Short mmCIF file of C-alpha atoms in Angstrom, two decimals:
data_model
loop_
_atom_site.label_atom_id
_atom_site.label_comp_id
_atom_site.label_asym_id
_atom_site.label_seq_id
_atom_site.Cartn_x
_atom_site.Cartn_y
_atom_site.Cartn_z
CA MET A 216 26.82 -10.81 -13.99
CA GLY A 217 28.50 -13.62 -12.06
CA TRP A 218 27.85 -14.38 -8.42
CA ARG A 219 30.67 -15.23 -6.05
CA ARG A 220 30.72 -17.97 -3.49
CA ALA A 221 31.29 -17.10 0.14
CA THR A 222 34.97 -16.68 0.97
CA PRO A 223 36.65 -17.13 4.36
CA ALA A 224 36.36 -13.38 4.89
CA ASP A 225 32.59 -13.67 4.61
CA VAL A 226 32.26 -16.47 7.13
CA ALA A 227 32.40 -15.51 10.78
CA PRO A 228 34.82 -17.59 12.89
CA ARG A 229 33.34 -19.80 15.58
CA ASP A 230 34.12 -17.41 18.43
CA ALA A 231 32.47 -14.54 16.51
CA ALA A 232 29.36 -16.66 16.01
CA GLU A 233 29.27 -17.32 19.72
CA ARG A 234 29.42 -13.59 20.44
CA ASP A 235 26.98 -12.57 17.70
CA PRO A 236 23.45 -14.01 18.07
CA VAL A 237 22.67 -13.42 14.39
CA GLU A 238 25.74 -15.36 13.24
CA ALA A 239 24.97 -18.11 15.73
CA ALA A 240 21.40 -18.39 14.41
CA ILE A 241 22.58 -18.55 10.80
CA ALA A 242 25.23 -21.14 11.64
CA ALA A 243 22.55 -23.30 13.28
CA THR A 244 20.07 -22.91 10.41
CA PRO A 245 21.59 -24.00 7.07
CA ARG A 246 20.07 -22.14 4.16
CA VAL A 247 20.18 -25.29 2.04
CA ASN A 248 17.40 -26.80 4.16
CA HIS A 249 15.04 -24.04 3.04
CA LEU A 250 15.62 -24.25 -0.71
CA PRO A 251 13.96 -26.35 -3.44
CA LYS A 252 16.07 -29.31 -4.54
CA GLY A 253 16.95 -27.60 -7.79
CA GLN A 254 18.46 -24.64 -5.94
CA GLN A 255 20.24 -26.41 -3.09
CA GLN A 256 23.53 -26.60 -4.99
CA TYR A 257 23.62 -22.78 -4.97
CA ALA A 258 22.97 -22.38 -1.23
CA ASP A 259 26.41 -20.91 -0.53
CA LEU A 260 26.11 -18.23 -3.22
CA ASP A 261 25.54 -14.75 -1.86
CA ARG A 262 22.48 -14.01 -3.94
CA ALA A 263 18.71 -14.36 -3.83
CA LEU A 264 17.49 -17.74 -5.09
CA PRO A 265 14.09 -18.63 -6.57
CA ILE A 266 11.82 -20.82 -4.46
CA GLY A 267 8.89 -20.90 -6.89
CA TYR A 268 5.68 -18.93 -7.32
CA GLY A 269 7.63 -15.78 -8.19
CA GLN A 270 9.26 -15.67 -4.74
CA THR A 271 12.86 -15.83 -3.59
CA ASN A 272 15.01 -16.88 -0.66
CA SER A 273 16.83 -13.65 0.16
CA GLN A 274 20.55 -13.05 -0.27
CA PRO A 275 22.40 -14.09 2.92
CA THR A 276 24.13 -10.74 3.39
CA THR A 277 20.72 -9.04 3.13
CA VAL A 278 19.25 -11.40 5.73
CA ARG A 279 22.14 -10.64 8.08
CA ALA A 280 21.65 -6.90 7.64
CA MET A 281 17.92 -7.10 8.27
CA LEU A 282 18.23 -9.27 11.36
CA ARG A 283 20.91 -7.04 12.87
CA ALA A 284 18.85 -3.94 12.14
CA LEU A 285 15.81 -5.51 13.81
CA ARG A 286 17.61 -5.89 17.16
CA VAL A 287 15.72 -8.99 18.24
CA ARG A 288 16.17 -10.12 21.85
CA PRO A 289 15.17 -13.30 23.68
CA GLY A 290 11.57 -13.36 24.84
CA MET A 291 10.24 -11.03 22.13
CA ARG A 292 7.13 -11.55 20.01
CA VAL A 293 8.05 -11.14 16.33
CA LEU A 294 6.00 -11.02 13.14
CA ASP A 295 7.65 -12.22 9.91
CA VAL A 296 5.74 -10.84 6.91
CA GLY A 297 6.42 -12.66 3.64
CA SER A 298 7.99 -15.67 5.35
CA GLY A 299 8.50 -17.49 2.03
CA SER A 300 10.72 -20.54 2.49
CA GLY A 301 10.59 -20.20 6.27
CA TRP A 302 14.34 -19.51 6.63
CA THR A 303 13.97 -16.10 8.23
CA THR A 304 11.15 -17.38 10.44
CA VAL A 305 13.37 -20.10 11.90
CA LEU A 306 16.25 -17.62 12.28
CA LEU A 307 13.95 -15.30 14.21
CA ALA A 308 12.77 -18.21 16.36
CA ARG A 309 16.36 -18.92 17.32
CA LEU A 310 16.87 -15.27 18.23
CA VAL A 311 13.79 -15.02 20.47
CA GLY A 312 14.57 -18.32 22.17
CA GLU A 313 12.27 -20.54 24.16
CA THR A 314 10.59 -17.62 25.91
CA GLY A 315 9.71 -15.78 22.69
CA ARG A 316 7.31 -16.36 19.84
CA VAL A 317 7.46 -15.83 16.06
CA VAL A 318 4.48 -15.69 13.71
CA GLY A 319 5.21 -16.02 10.00
CA VAL A 320 2.69 -14.85 7.41
CA GLU A 321 2.81 -15.93 3.78
CA ARG A 322 0.19 -15.38 1.07
CA ILE A 323 1.13 -18.41 -1.07
CA ALA A 324 -0.43 -21.58 0.30
CA GLU A 325 2.21 -23.92 -1.14
CA LEU A 326 4.97 -22.02 0.66
CA VAL A 327 3.00 -22.02 3.91
CA ALA A 328 2.90 -25.81 3.75
CA ASP A 329 6.70 -25.91 3.42
CA GLY A 330 7.28 -23.17 6.01
CA ALA A 331 8.96 -23.01 9.37
CA HIS A 332 9.16 -25.99 11.68
CA ALA A 333 10.30 -24.61 15.02
CA VAL A 334 8.76 -24.84 18.46
CA GLN A 335 8.79 -21.07 18.86
CA ALA A 336 7.39 -20.31 15.40
CA SER A 337 4.28 -20.87 13.32
CA VAL A 338 3.58 -19.98 9.70
CA ARG A 339 0.09 -19.27 8.44
CA GLN A 340 -1.50 -18.14 5.21
CA ALA A 341 -2.19 -14.44 4.99
CA THR A 342 -5.78 -13.25 5.09
CA ALA A 343 -6.84 -11.60 1.83
CA ASP A 344 -6.34 -7.81 1.85
CA VAL A 345 -4.90 -7.84 5.39
CA LEU A 346 -1.27 -7.17 6.26
CA GLY A 347 0.15 -8.90 9.29
CA VAL A 348 -1.94 -10.45 12.04
CA PRO A 349 -3.85 -7.62 13.74
CA ALA A 350 -5.70 -10.04 16.01
CA GLU A 351 -2.42 -11.11 17.63
CA ALA A 352 -0.80 -7.69 17.85
CA PRO A 353 1.11 -5.99 19.30
CA PHE A 354 4.51 -7.33 18.29
CA ASP A 355 7.89 -6.23 19.60
CA ARG A 356 9.46 -6.58 16.18
CA ILE A 357 8.20 -6.92 12.61
CA LEU A 358 10.36 -8.11 9.71
CA VAL A 359 9.03 -7.50 6.19
CA SER A 360 10.79 -9.41 3.41
CA ALA A 361 8.91 -7.82 0.49
CA GLN A 362 9.15 -4.33 -0.93
CA SER A 363 6.38 -1.77 -0.55
CA HIS A 364 5.93 1.64 -2.17
CA ALA A 365 5.26 3.31 1.20
CA VAL A 366 5.67 2.43 4.86
CA PRO A 367 2.75 0.01 5.55
CA ARG A 368 0.75 1.77 8.26
CA GLN A 369 -1.26 -1.38 8.93
CA LEU A 370 1.96 -2.94 10.22
CA VAL A 371 3.17 0.10 12.16
CA GLU A 372 -0.10 -0.10 14.09
CA GLN A 373 0.77 -3.68 15.09
CA LEU A 374 3.95 -2.64 16.93
CA THR A 375 4.32 -2.28 20.68
CA GLU A 376 5.05 1.24 21.95
CA ASP A 377 8.81 0.60 21.77
CA GLY A 378 8.59 -1.78 18.81
CA LEU A 379 10.63 -1.71 15.61
CA MET A 380 9.95 -2.79 12.03
CA VAL A 381 12.47 -3.38 9.26
CA VAL A 382 10.93 -3.02 5.81
CA PRO A 383 12.17 -2.31 2.25
CA VAL A 384 10.43 0.71 0.70
CA ASP A 385 11.10 1.77 -2.89
CA GLY A 386 14.58 0.25 -2.90
CA GLN A 387 15.59 1.52 0.56
CA LEU A 388 15.70 -0.64 3.65
CA LEU A 389 14.10 1.25 6.53
CA ARG A 390 13.91 0.81 10.27
CA VAL A 391 10.62 2.25 11.50
CA ASP A 392 9.43 2.71 15.07
CA ALA A 393 5.89 2.73 16.45
CA ARG A 394 5.65 6.50 15.96
CA GLY A 395 6.43 6.13 12.27
CA ARG A 396 9.92 7.60 12.51
CA GLU A 397 12.15 6.21 9.77
CA GLU A 398 15.86 5.45 9.50
CA GLN A 399 17.44 4.54 6.14
CA LEU A 400 19.71 1.50 6.20
CA GLY A 401 20.80 1.13 2.58
CA SER A 402 19.63 0.08 -0.89
CA TYR A 403 18.15 -3.38 -1.50
CA VAL A 404 15.92 -5.19 -4.01
CA PHE A 405 12.98 -7.39 -2.98
CA VAL A 406 9.87 -8.95 -4.49
CA PRO A 407 6.79 -6.69 -4.10
CA LEU A 408 4.57 -6.66 -1.04
CA VAL A 409 0.97 -7.37 -2.07
CA THR A 410 -2.31 -8.73 -0.77
CA ASP A 411 -4.44 -11.19 -2.73
CA ASP A 412 -7.47 -9.01 -3.40
CA ASP A 413 -6.12 -5.49 -3.60
CA PRO A 414 -2.50 -4.33 -3.93
CA ALA A 415 -3.53 -0.82 -2.84
CA TRP A 416 -3.32 -1.84 0.80
CA ASP A 417 -1.90 1.32 2.31
#
């Protein structure tokens, strides 16, 4: 199956980017800067790209959908689970602005070292058999860029009372609130969500 390059219809005009915080964040954060050298030539393809260690940099249209579904606002505290290349972490940092804070969590040490470099964001290595960062909870928003087989309750418990989480579960992208109520957002494919010591985390 071939993959198409972005066409003018896929690219928001400048005035749209100014009106849409997600488009503005993406325009200010080139994907190419978060890809290995061998993949940078494919940065404008609308597909997931390998970044090593069995992980991927997500498809741009998927990233857009997830960020819009998350409804991030300036000043929020956001947790980015499975931060990978750091692209989504920096995008989130742009959305929360100078008054917000983003914490990225990644289980692969080599990717942590290459992770986000933004004043409002930090990336750290995940603790074995722990999802998220319970010690720093609660978070207003949680973005999960890896697929689970059930809604991860450990992460739901790290939300504020009016918090939201966007997470792929068994091929469906879900928006979940702090009460565990779920809204289906469409079908997507992601790498699996695991912990180092025990994948049966739920």
